[in-house]
Short mmCIF file of C-alpha atoms in Angstrom, two decimals:
data_model
loop_
_atom_site.label_atom_id
_atom_site.label_comp_id
_atom_site.label_asym_id
_atom_site.label_seq_id
_atom_site.Cartn_x
_atom_site.Cartn_y
_atom_site.Cartn_z
CA MET H 47 3.25 41.83 -24.77
CA THR H 48 4.94 39.57 -27.33
CA SER H 49 8.14 37.57 -27.62
CA SER H 50 10.43 36.97 -30.58
CA ALA H 51 10.76 33.31 -29.46
CA ILE H 52 7.10 32.62 -30.34
CA ILE H 53 6.64 31.25 -33.87
CA SER H 54 4.64 33.87 -35.71
CA HIS H 55 1.50 31.91 -36.55
CA PRO H 56 -1.87 33.28 -35.44
CA ILE H 57 -3.68 31.43 -32.67
CA LYS H 58 -6.60 29.56 -34.18
CA SER H 59 -8.71 26.48 -33.44
CA ILE H 60 -7.04 23.23 -34.53
CA ALA H 61 -9.85 20.80 -33.57
CA ASP H 62 -10.96 20.15 -37.18
CA LEU H 63 -7.49 20.11 -38.80
CA PRO H 64 -5.92 16.82 -40.03
CA VAL H 65 -4.54 14.47 -37.36
CA ASP H 66 -1.05 13.00 -37.70
CA GLU H 67 -1.60 9.23 -37.78
CA THR H 68 1.87 8.33 -36.45
CA LEU H 69 1.51 10.52 -33.40
CA ALA H 70 -2.12 9.53 -32.85
CA THR H 71 -1.30 5.81 -33.07
CA ALA H 72 1.50 6.19 -30.51
CA LEU H 73 -0.79 8.01 -28.07
CA LEU H 74 -3.72 5.63 -28.48
CA THR H 75 -1.50 2.54 -28.28
CA SER H 76 0.00 3.78 -25.02
CA LEU H 77 -3.51 4.63 -23.78
CA ALA H 78 -4.58 1.03 -24.39
CA GLU H 79 -1.47 -0.31 -22.62
CA TYR H 80 -2.04 1.77 -19.49
CA SER H 81 -5.84 1.94 -19.54
CA GLU H 82 -6.17 0.09 -16.24
CA GLN H 83 -3.76 2.48 -14.47
CA LEU H 84 -5.47 5.52 -16.02
CA HIS H 85 -8.99 4.47 -15.10
CA GLY H 86 -10.67 6.94 -12.75
CA ARG H 87 -7.67 9.28 -12.49
CA ARG H 88 -7.56 12.98 -13.27
CA LEU H 89 -5.09 13.94 -16.03
CA TRP H 90 -2.88 17.00 -16.46
CA LEU H 91 -0.53 17.89 -19.30
CA ALA H 92 2.74 19.71 -18.57
CA CYS H 93 2.81 22.38 -21.28
CA SER H 94 5.83 24.67 -21.58
CA GLY H 95 4.41 26.06 -24.81
CA GLY H 96 7.31 24.54 -26.74
CA ARG H 97 6.86 22.53 -29.91
CA ASP H 98 6.61 19.10 -28.25
CA SER H 99 4.20 19.86 -25.41
CA LEU H 100 1.99 22.16 -27.52
CA ALA H 101 1.80 19.46 -30.22
CA LEU H 102 0.74 16.87 -27.64
CA ALA H 103 -1.90 19.26 -26.30
CA ALA H 104 -3.14 19.88 -29.85
CA LEU H 105 -3.39 16.15 -30.57
CA CYS H 106 -5.33 15.57 -27.33
CA VAL H 107 -7.80 18.30 -28.35
CA GLN H 108 -8.26 16.80 -31.83
CA LEU H 109 -8.71 13.20 -30.65
CA TYR H 110 -11.03 14.26 -27.83
CA ARG H 111 -13.28 16.25 -30.21
CA GLN H 112 -13.38 13.22 -32.54
CA GLY H 113 -14.41 10.93 -29.67
CA LYS H 114 -11.21 8.85 -29.89
CA LEU H 115 -9.77 10.06 -26.57
CA PRO H 116 -11.95 9.60 -23.47
CA PHE H 117 -10.50 12.59 -21.64
CA LEU H 118 -9.26 16.12 -22.18
CA PRO H 119 -6.34 16.84 -19.84
CA GLN H 120 -5.90 20.16 -18.10
CA LEU H 121 -2.80 22.10 -19.09
CA LEU H 122 -0.21 23.16 -16.50
CA HIS H 123 2.26 25.86 -17.49
CA VAL H 124 5.03 26.79 -15.04
CA ASN H 125 6.42 30.31 -15.13
CA HIS H 126 9.96 30.11 -13.70
CA GLY H 127 10.57 33.82 -14.14
CA LEU H 128 14.11 33.05 -15.33
CA GLN H 129 13.88 34.97 -18.59
CA ALA H 130 12.60 38.40 -19.54
CA ASP H 131 9.91 36.86 -21.76
CA SER H 132 8.64 34.33 -19.17
CA GLY H 133 5.48 36.36 -18.52
CA ALA H 134 4.74 36.69 -22.23
CA TRP H 135 5.17 32.95 -22.72
CA ALA H 136 2.74 32.15 -19.89
CA LYS H 137 0.11 34.50 -21.35
CA HIS H 138 0.62 33.00 -24.80
CA VAL H 139 -0.02 29.46 -23.54
CA ALA H 140 -3.15 30.63 -21.68
CA ASP H 141 -4.44 32.44 -24.79
CA TRP H 142 -3.84 29.38 -26.99
CA ALA H 143 -5.63 27.10 -24.50
CA GLU H 144 -8.60 29.45 -24.33
CA VAL H 145 -9.08 29.32 -28.12
CA GLN H 146 -8.85 25.49 -28.07
CA LYS H 147 -11.32 25.32 -25.15
CA ILE H 148 -8.89 23.26 -23.05
CA PRO H 149 -8.50 24.08 -19.32
CA CYS H 150 -5.20 25.71 -18.41
CA GLN H 151 -3.56 26.84 -15.17
CA ILE H 152 -0.47 29.02 -14.87
CA LEU H 153 1.80 28.19 -11.94
CA HIS H 154 4.72 30.21 -10.59
CA ALA H 155 7.93 28.58 -9.40
CA GLN H 156 10.81 29.92 -7.30
CA VAL H 157 14.03 28.40 -8.65
CA ASN H 158 16.87 27.83 -6.17
CA GLY H 159 19.82 27.85 -8.55
CA HIS H 160 20.65 28.70 -12.13
CA ASP H 161 21.01 25.36 -13.90
CA GLU H 162 18.43 23.22 -15.70
CA GLN H 163 18.32 20.69 -12.84
CA ALA H 164 17.27 23.42 -10.38
CA ALA H 165 14.58 24.63 -12.78
CA ARG H 166 13.35 21.08 -13.29
CA GLN H 167 13.06 20.45 -9.55
CA ALA H 168 11.17 23.71 -9.08
CA ARG H 169 8.88 22.91 -12.00
CA TYR H 170 7.97 19.44 -10.74
CA GLY H 171 7.59 20.79 -7.21
CA VAL H 172 4.87 23.30 -8.07
CA MET H 173 3.11 20.84 -10.39
CA ARG H 174 3.15 18.18 -7.68
CA ALA H 175 1.57 20.65 -5.28
CA GLN H 176 -1.22 21.25 -7.80
CA LEU H 177 -1.98 17.57 -8.36
CA ASN H 178 -4.11 15.48 -6.03
CA GLN H 179 -3.02 12.07 -4.81
CA ASP H 180 -2.55 9.61 -7.72
CA ASP H 181 -3.29 12.16 -10.46
CA VAL H 182 -1.52 11.60 -13.80
CA LEU H 183 0.91 14.07 -15.40
CA LEU H 184 1.14 13.69 -19.17
CA LEU H 185 4.58 14.53 -20.63
CA ALA H 186 5.71 15.01 -24.24
CA HIS H 187 9.13 13.31 -24.09
CA HIS H 188 9.95 11.53 -27.35
CA ALA H 189 12.48 9.15 -28.92
CA ASP H 190 15.12 11.87 -29.40
CA ASP H 191 14.88 12.73 -25.70
CA GLN H 192 15.28 9.03 -24.95
CA ALA H 193 18.41 8.75 -27.12
CA GLU H 194 19.96 11.84 -25.52
CA THR H 195 19.18 10.49 -22.05
CA VAL H 196 20.77 7.10 -22.75
CA LEU H 197 23.93 8.70 -24.18
CA MET H 198 24.15 11.14 -21.29
CA ARG H 199 23.92 8.31 -18.75
CA LEU H 200 26.40 6.21 -20.72
CA ILE H 201 28.92 9.05 -20.47
CA GLN H 202 28.25 9.20 -16.72
CA GLY H 203 28.94 5.47 -16.33
CA ALA H 204 25.39 4.29 -15.57
CA GLY H 205 24.42 0.64 -15.27
CA VAL H 206 21.50 -1.30 -16.71
CA ASN H 207 18.94 0.72 -14.78
CA GLY H 208 20.26 4.08 -15.95
CA LEU H 209 20.74 2.93 -19.54
CA SER H 210 17.12 1.77 -19.72
CA GLY H 211 16.38 5.48 -20.09
CA ILE H 212 13.09 7.28 -19.55
CA GLN H 213 10.16 5.04 -18.62
CA PRO H 214 6.76 5.48 -20.36
CA TRP H 215 4.96 5.04 -17.03
CA CYS H 216 6.34 5.56 -13.56
CA ILE H 217 5.16 6.55 -10.09
CA GLN H 218 6.86 9.54 -8.49
CA THR H 219 6.59 10.05 -4.74
CA GLN H 220 7.51 12.93 -2.48
CA GLY H 221 6.82 12.24 1.18
CA THR H 222 3.32 10.80 1.26
CA HIS H 223 2.30 12.42 -2.04
CA ARG H 224 2.16 10.19 -5.11
CA MET H 225 1.59 10.96 -8.79
CA ALA H 226 2.00 9.06 -12.05
CA LEU H 227 4.11 10.27 -14.98
CA TRP H 228 2.89 9.13 -18.40
CA ARG H 229 4.99 9.54 -21.56
CA PRO H 230 3.13 8.08 -24.57
CA TRP H 231 5.46 9.49 -27.27
CA LEU H 232 8.75 7.73 -26.47
CA THR H 233 8.45 5.76 -29.72
CA VAL H 234 8.07 8.80 -32.02
CA GLN H 235 10.84 11.08 -33.23
CA ARG H 236 11.22 14.82 -32.97
CA ALA H 237 11.06 15.12 -36.78
CA SER H 238 7.51 13.71 -36.83
CA ILE H 239 6.43 16.19 -34.15
CA SER H 240 8.03 19.06 -36.09
CA THR H 241 6.17 18.08 -39.28
CA TYR H 242 2.87 17.91 -37.37
CA ALA H 243 3.47 21.33 -35.78
CA GLN H 244 4.21 22.84 -39.22
CA HIS H 245 1.05 21.37 -40.76
CA LEU H 246 -1.09 22.81 -37.96
CA LYS H 247 0.85 26.10 -38.00
CA LEU H 248 1.23 25.85 -34.23
CA PRO H 249 2.49 29.11 -32.68
CA TYR H 250 4.88 27.32 -30.30
CA ILE H 251 7.66 28.87 -28.24
CA ASP H 252 11.13 28.18 -29.68
CA ASP H 253 13.28 28.66 -26.56
CA PRO H 254 16.80 29.52 -27.82
CA THR H 255 18.45 28.05 -24.72
CA ASN H 256 17.39 24.50 -25.68
CA ASP H 257 20.14 24.22 -28.32
CA ALA H 258 22.75 26.48 -26.76
CA GLY H 259 25.11 23.60 -26.07
CA ASP H 260 25.95 24.92 -22.59
CA ASN H 261 24.95 21.68 -20.81
CA VAL H 262 25.42 17.99 -21.54
CA ARG H 263 21.98 17.35 -23.01
CA SER H 264 21.88 20.35 -25.35
CA GLY H 265 25.49 19.66 -26.36
CA LEU H 266 24.57 16.11 -27.34
CA ARG H 267 21.57 17.43 -29.25
CA ARG H 268 23.55 20.05 -31.14
CA ASP H 269 26.88 18.30 -31.76
CA ILE H 270 26.79 14.54 -31.16
CA MET H 271 23.43 13.32 -32.45
CA PRO H 272 23.87 14.86 -35.94
CA ALA H 273 27.32 13.23 -36.17
CA LEU H 274 25.96 9.84 -35.14
CA THR H 275 23.12 10.16 -37.66
CA LYS H 276 25.71 10.40 -40.43
CA TYR H 277 27.03 6.97 -39.44
CA ASN H 278 23.57 5.43 -39.09
CA PRO H 279 20.37 7.28 -40.05
CA ASN H 280 18.42 4.98 -37.69
CA VAL H 281 20.51 5.84 -34.62
CA ILE H 282 17.62 7.42 -32.67
CA GLU H 283 15.31 4.48 -33.31
CA ASN H 284 18.09 2.00 -32.49
CA ILE H 285 19.02 3.67 -29.20
CA ALA H 286 15.35 3.79 -28.21
CA ARG H 287 15.09 0.05 -28.96
CA SER H 288 18.22 -0.63 -26.89
CA ALA H 289 16.71 1.34 -24.01
CA GLN H 290 13.58 -0.84 -24.17
CA LEU H 291 15.67 -4.03 -24.17
CA LEU H 292 17.69 -2.76 -21.21
CA SER H 293 14.47 -1.83 -19.43
CA ASP H 294 13.30 -5.44 -19.83
CA ALA H 295 16.68 -6.66 -18.58
CA GLN H 296 16.47 -4.34 -15.58
CA ALA H 297 13.02 -5.73 -14.74
CA THR H 298 14.53 -9.22 -14.71
CA VAL H 299 17.46 -8.12 -12.53
CA SER H 300 15.13 -6.30 -10.12
CA ALA H 301 12.87 -9.34 -9.81
CA GLN H 302 15.85 -11.53 -8.91
CA SER H 303 17.16 -8.93 -6.46
CA ALA H 304 13.73 -8.69 -4.82
CA LYS H 305 13.73 -12.48 -4.32
CA ASP H 306 17.28 -12.40 -2.92
CA MET H 307 16.35 -9.60 -0.55
CA HIS H 308 13.30 -11.54 0.66
CA HIS H 309 15.65 -14.34 1.77
CA THR H 310 18.36 -12.01 3.09
CA ALA H 311 16.49 -9.21 4.90
CA ILE H 312 15.90 -9.59 8.65
CA SER H 313 12.19 -8.85 8.84
CA SER H 314 12.05 -8.28 12.62
CA LEU H 315 14.52 -5.37 12.36
CA GLN H 316 12.96 -3.53 9.41
CA LEU H 317 11.53 -0.02 9.81
CA PRO H 318 11.35 1.34 6.24
CA PRO H 319 12.61 3.80 5.22
CA ALA H 320 14.45 4.57 8.47
CA GLN H 321 16.14 1.21 9.01
CA ARG H 322 16.76 -1.69 6.66
CA VAL H 323 18.84 -4.73 7.69
CA LEU H 324 20.44 -7.63 5.80
CA ASN H 325 21.72 -10.95 7.12
CA ILE H 326 25.38 -11.15 6.05
CA ASP H 327 25.49 -14.94 6.34
CA GLU H 328 22.68 -15.21 3.80
CA LEU H 329 24.26 -12.54 1.61
CA GLN H 330 27.53 -14.48 1.44
CA LYS H 331 25.74 -17.51 -0.02
CA LEU H 332 25.06 -15.61 -3.26
CA PRO H 333 27.44 -15.44 -6.23
CA LEU H 334 29.37 -12.17 -6.52
CA TYR H 335 27.26 -10.64 -9.32
CA ARG H 336 24.05 -11.24 -7.36
CA LYS H 337 25.59 -9.77 -4.21
CA ARG H 338 26.33 -6.56 -6.12
CA GLN H 339 22.89 -6.42 -7.67
CA LEU H 340 21.22 -7.10 -4.30
CA LEU H 341 23.20 -4.37 -2.52
CA HIS H 342 22.43 -1.93 -5.35
CA TYR H 343 18.72 -2.78 -5.03
CA TRP H 344 18.75 -2.75 -1.21
CA LEU H 345 20.56 0.57 -0.88
CA GLY H 346 18.39 2.31 -3.48
CA GLN H 347 15.05 1.53 -1.86
CA ASP H 348 13.10 4.68 -0.93
CA GLU H 349 15.31 6.85 -3.17
CA PRO H 350 14.55 8.16 -6.69
CA LEU H 351 18.17 7.81 -7.86
CA PRO H 352 20.32 4.66 -7.45
CA PRO H 353 23.55 4.56 -5.44
CA ALA H 354 26.92 4.96 -7.16
CA LYS H 355 28.92 1.84 -8.01
CA GLN H 356 31.68 2.99 -5.65
CA LEU H 357 29.27 2.94 -2.71
CA VAL H 358 28.01 -0.53 -3.64
CA ASP H 359 31.61 -1.79 -3.79
CA GLU H 360 32.41 -0.23 -0.39
CA VAL H 361 29.34 -1.81 1.22
CA LEU H 362 30.24 -5.16 -0.34
CA HIS H 363 33.75 -4.86 1.15
CA LEU H 364 32.25 -3.98 4.54
CA SER H 365 30.08 -7.10 4.45
CA GLN H 366 33.08 -9.31 3.62
CA ARG H 367 35.38 -8.14 6.43
CA ASP H 368 36.41 -10.96 8.77
CA ASN H 369 37.64 -8.85 11.70
CA ASN H 370 35.70 -7.67 14.74
CA ASP H 371 35.91 -3.94 14.00
CA HIS H 372 32.28 -2.82 14.09
CA GLN H 373 33.05 0.91 14.15
CA THR H 374 33.38 1.40 10.39
CA GLU H 375 30.73 3.74 8.98
CA LEU H 376 29.90 4.62 5.39
CA PHE H 377 27.84 7.65 4.48
CA TRP H 378 25.48 8.21 1.54
CA GLN H 379 23.72 11.44 0.71
CA GLY H 380 20.59 10.38 -1.15
CA ARG H 381 18.09 12.68 -2.81
CA LYS H 382 15.49 12.27 -0.03
CA GLN H 383 17.62 11.35 2.99
CA SER H 384 21.19 10.98 4.18
CA TYR H 385 22.16 7.51 5.39
CA THR H 386 24.77 5.77 7.51
CA LEU H 387 25.80 2.22 6.59
CA ARG H 388 26.98 0.09 9.51
CA ARG H 389 27.82 -3.51 10.22
CA TYR H 390 27.18 -5.16 13.56
CA ARG H 391 28.21 -8.79 13.87
CA GLN H 392 26.59 -10.53 10.91
CA GLN H 393 24.06 -7.81 10.20
CA LEU H 394 24.30 -4.99 7.65
CA TYR H 395 22.34 -1.82 8.45
CA ARG H 396 21.19 1.09 6.28
CA LEU H 397 20.14 3.78 8.78
CA SER H 398 18.68 7.17 7.94
CA ASN H 399 20.42 9.95 9.84
CA ASP H 400 17.03 11.28 11.01
CA TRP H 401 16.45 7.89 12.61
CA LEU H 402 19.88 7.93 14.30
CA ALA H 403 19.15 11.42 15.66
CA TRP H 404 15.82 10.16 17.04
CA LEU H 405 17.59 7.26 18.77
CA ASN H 406 19.74 9.80 20.63
CA MET H 407 16.72 11.55 22.12
CA PRO H 408 16.25 10.95 25.87
CA LEU H 409 13.77 8.33 27.01
CA ASN H 410 10.86 9.25 29.27
CA ASP H 411 11.21 7.52 32.64
CA GLN H 412 7.71 7.06 34.02
CA THR H 413 5.79 5.57 36.94
CA GLN H 414 2.12 4.68 37.29
CA THR H 415 0.55 3.91 40.66
CA LEU H 416 -2.18 1.28 40.88
CA ALA H 417 -4.46 1.00 43.91
CA PRO H 418 -7.71 -0.93 44.53
CA ALA H 419 -9.71 2.14 43.38
CA ASN H 420 -7.90 2.08 40.08
CA LEU H 421 -8.71 -1.57 39.62
CA SER H 422 -12.39 -1.03 40.34
CA ASN H 423 -12.43 1.72 37.69
CA ILE H 424 -10.89 -0.71 35.26
CA SER H 425 -13.59 -3.26 35.97
CA SER H 426 -16.46 -0.78 35.87
CA ASN H 427 -15.30 0.62 32.55
CA GLY H 428 -15.39 -2.85 31.13
CA LEU H 429 -11.80 -2.79 29.92
CA SER H 430 -10.46 -6.12 28.75
CA GLU H 431 -7.03 -7.34 27.79
CA ASN H 432 -7.64 -5.93 24.31
CA ASN H 433 -8.01 -2.36 25.65
CA LEU H 434 -4.39 -1.28 25.95
CA ALA H 435 -3.30 1.87 27.72
CA PRO H 436 -0.37 3.42 25.76
CA ILE H 437 2.68 4.82 27.54
CA HIS H 438 4.80 7.06 25.30
CA LEU H 439 8.48 6.28 25.67
CA ARG H 440 9.90 8.59 23.01
CA THR H 441 8.09 10.58 20.33
CA SER H 442 8.77 13.20 17.68
CA THR H 443 7.18 14.43 14.47
CA ASP H 444 8.78 11.45 12.67
CA PHE H 445 8.46 8.48 15.02
CA THR H 446 6.46 7.31 18.02
CA TRP H 447 7.55 4.54 20.38
CA GLN H 448 5.05 3.48 22.99
CA LEU H 449 4.43 0.68 25.42
CA GLN H 450 0.96 -0.76 25.69
CA ILE H 451 0.08 -2.44 29.00
CA SER H 452 -3.18 -4.28 29.38
CA PRO H 453 -5.25 -3.34 32.47
CA GLN H 454 -6.25 -7.00 32.58
CA ALA H 455 -2.56 -7.92 33.03
CA LEU H 456 -2.19 -5.57 35.97
CA THR H 457 -5.31 -6.97 37.59
CA GLN H 458 -3.93 -10.49 37.30
CA LEU H 459 -0.56 -9.30 38.56
CA LEU H 460 -2.12 -8.05 41.79
CA ASP H 461 -4.35 -11.08 42.11
CA ASN H 462 -1.21 -13.21 42.21
CA THR H 463 0.12 -11.23 45.19
CA GLU H 464 -0.66 -12.84 48.56
CA ASP H 465 0.13 -9.76 50.66
CA GLU H 466 -2.95 -7.49 50.64
CA HIS H 467 -0.75 -4.50 51.54
CA ALA H 468 0.94 -4.95 48.16
CA LEU H 469 -2.25 -3.88 46.40
CA GLN H 470 -0.77 -0.43 46.08
CA THR H 471 1.72 -1.07 43.29
CA VAL H 472 3.85 1.11 41.04
CA VAL H 473 4.65 0.23 37.44
CA LYS H 474 8.06 1.73 36.57
CA ILE H 475 9.45 2.46 33.11
CA THR H 476 13.17 3.33 33.25
CA ALA H 477 16.12 3.42 30.88
CA LEU H 478 18.62 0.59 31.34
CA ASP H 479 21.71 1.77 33.20
CA ARG H 480 25.07 0.34 32.12
CA LYS H 481 25.79 -0.69 35.73
CA GLN H 482 22.32 -2.04 36.48
CA ARG H 483 22.32 -5.81 37.00
CA LEU H 484 19.51 -7.85 35.49
CA GLN H 485 18.91 -11.49 34.82
CA THR H 486 17.15 -12.56 31.65
CA ALA H 487 14.85 -15.56 31.94
CA LEU H 488 17.30 -17.90 30.19
CA ALA H 489 20.47 -16.68 31.95
CA SER H 490 22.03 -18.45 34.93
CA ARG H 491 22.98 -15.24 36.78
CA PRO H 492 22.45 -11.47 36.64
CA GLN H 493 24.55 -9.36 34.28
CA SER H 494 25.34 -5.66 34.14
CA GLY H 495 23.73 -3.50 31.47
CA LYS H 496 27.11 -3.21 29.73
CA LYS H 497 27.40 -7.00 29.58
CA LEU H 498 23.80 -7.39 28.43
CA TYR H 499 24.57 -5.24 25.35
CA GLN H 500 27.01 -7.90 24.22
CA THR H 501 25.04 -10.92 25.37
CA LEU H 502 21.86 -9.80 23.61
CA GLY H 503 23.66 -8.43 20.52
CA ILE H 504 22.55 -4.80 20.83
CA PRO H 505 24.25 -2.45 18.30
CA SER H 506 25.87 0.65 19.79
CA TRP H 507 23.28 3.04 18.28
CA LEU H 508 20.39 1.15 19.96
CA ARG H 509 21.92 0.85 23.44
CA GLU H 510 20.43 4.10 24.72
CA SER H 511 17.01 2.79 23.69
CA LEU H 512 16.73 -0.11 26.14
CA ILE H 513 14.08 0.22 28.86
CA VAL H 514 13.24 -1.85 31.91
CA VAL H 515 9.59 -2.46 32.85
CA SER H 516 9.27 -3.22 36.59
CA VAL H 517 6.60 -3.39 39.28
CA MET H 518 7.23 -2.23 42.83
CA CYS H 519 5.07 -2.88 45.88
CA ILE H 520 4.88 0.36 47.85
CA HIS H 521 4.44 -1.43 51.17
CA THR H 522 7.68 -3.41 50.87
CA ASP H 523 9.70 -1.25 48.43
CA GLU H 524 10.41 -4.51 46.64
CA GLU H 525 11.01 -4.00 42.92
CA LEU H 526 10.47 -6.79 40.41
CA PRO H 527 11.85 -6.29 36.86
CA LEU H 528 9.53 -7.93 34.35
CA LEU H 529 10.72 -7.07 30.88
CA LEU H 530 13.68 -5.53 29.02
CA VAL H 531 12.47 -3.76 25.87
CA SER H 532 14.17 -2.28 22.78
CA PRO H 533 12.39 -0.71 19.79
CA PHE H 534 12.54 -4.08 18.00
CA GLU H 535 12.81 -6.84 20.63
CA SER H 536 11.95 -7.70 24.24
CA TRP H 537 13.36 -10.12 26.82
CA VAL H 538 11.63 -11.61 29.84
CA LEU H 539 13.57 -10.99 33.05
CA GLY H 540 14.04 -13.80 35.56
CA SER H 541 13.78 -13.40 39.35
CA ASP H 542 14.21 -15.32 42.56
CA HIS H 543 11.00 -13.77 43.98
CA SER H 544 8.18 -16.22 44.53
CA GLY H 545 5.26 -13.83 44.81
CA ILE H 546 4.62 -13.10 41.13
CA HIS H 547 5.29 -15.20 38.05
CA PHE H 548 4.74 -14.55 34.34
CA ASP H 549 5.79 -16.78 31.51
CA ASP H 550 6.99 -15.52 28.10
CA ASN H 551 3.61 -15.88 26.41
CA GLN H 552 1.79 -13.94 29.12
CA LEU H 553 4.20 -11.01 28.97
CA ALA H 554 4.05 -10.89 25.19
CA LYS H 555 0.28 -10.83 25.48
CA TYR H 556 0.02 -8.21 28.23
CA ILE H 557 2.91 -5.83 27.46
CA GLU H 558 3.51 -4.78 23.87
CA SER H 559 6.15 -2.46 22.38
CA ASN H 560 5.06 -0.56 19.26
CA LEU H 561 7.26 1.61 17.07
CA SER H 562 5.58 3.55 14.26
CA LEU H 563 6.38 6.16 11.65
CA ASN H 564 4.32 9.32 11.89
CA LYS H 565 5.33 10.28 8.35
CA ARG H 566 7.59 9.09 5.56
CA VAL H 567 10.99 10.52 6.45
#
């Protein structure tokens, strides 16, 4: 089975053929720059069988055989099945790799869509599944690709980050999986690769759709880049240099934004990537350009693509409102998650919609009875205040919220009770009712749950996630509220009862609320 798209050169060993010094220098220079990151990692090379990726594979074989390259990457070819010749192309790449004695695996991808973006997502998806954690994927992108990318993003209205183009080294994550993308040829031009491929008589696949002009990138390649080259023969090199300068500028901007966020983020309310919170008072202290850059940086955390300028402007406007309308919501559909942007008082929230759905799940009301027998078991098992018994309040595949109560605390609680009949005690975990009246330790009188929302500054989306921890003596039916708990904070409850007393430090020590992510959402 053959294909007319395959350049009609016979497959032969290229190990002993002349090496192109320009391409070799670019690869070895990049190797030296990222040697620390590459150390101990397994390498793969994404090989479509086209001119660029086959040339990079050929150069790796040559330099490895000469002892100049310390590794020989394994080839990964993805068969999308989108064209009639896809099977022939996959076999051709495997045959070429076999002659060169370089490992090769053929992967099959199911593409959901018909455009290049859908094919790209499918391609990276199956390659990511093949790679182990922190493996490196070697890619043959070059200076012409960089120039096309910068122009494409300029047309789309990108900022400094987008105009910095393709990065030679970056970490790509999907859920908990992480891999590195390495592009050592961003400084060399397509013409140099073409010359090298001709000298080696590489039988590469010349996919006719690459220059069809039916998408933005191929249209730029076919129509715009040749026209620009007439005005300045060094246009590709110059755009690549501009991308590098903009990349340096973006690093400076990101460093400043990271510092600003450190001073502006409310650390006690963070649950990345589900919830991120900024202090609006601190945000307003910054000059306007740093506010925009900070919001751009803050919103884009946990996402592979940055937010649009329009969204940044809308969030900035939300943070600057001086009225008391806290119902305004903004929505952002990111690549990984969808988000809701809310303001409550002087706090700005970026909330994942999975997190908001979890907050609407019902809480588990629970009771636990303690009797003298239970306490003797605690003592005989040698449990101390560091051995905490978890009580699950709300859990799902994404998040777990649990309360940890020390057996030592319960022992002390009963020791402080003068009435021996009170030794049979129930610990109650219940959701706060809007009409329930409680008195926090610092308040002068009890307040209803509805009033406590306002007094304690609880946003509307967290109000169904307030629980009351109480103890009740079975003999007297007397219930003593001890603690009001949210996923992020807790408040000691005051009481007129004289039988049992805890101070703030004791309760913080004996009763702990823990919220954790079961996976990256």
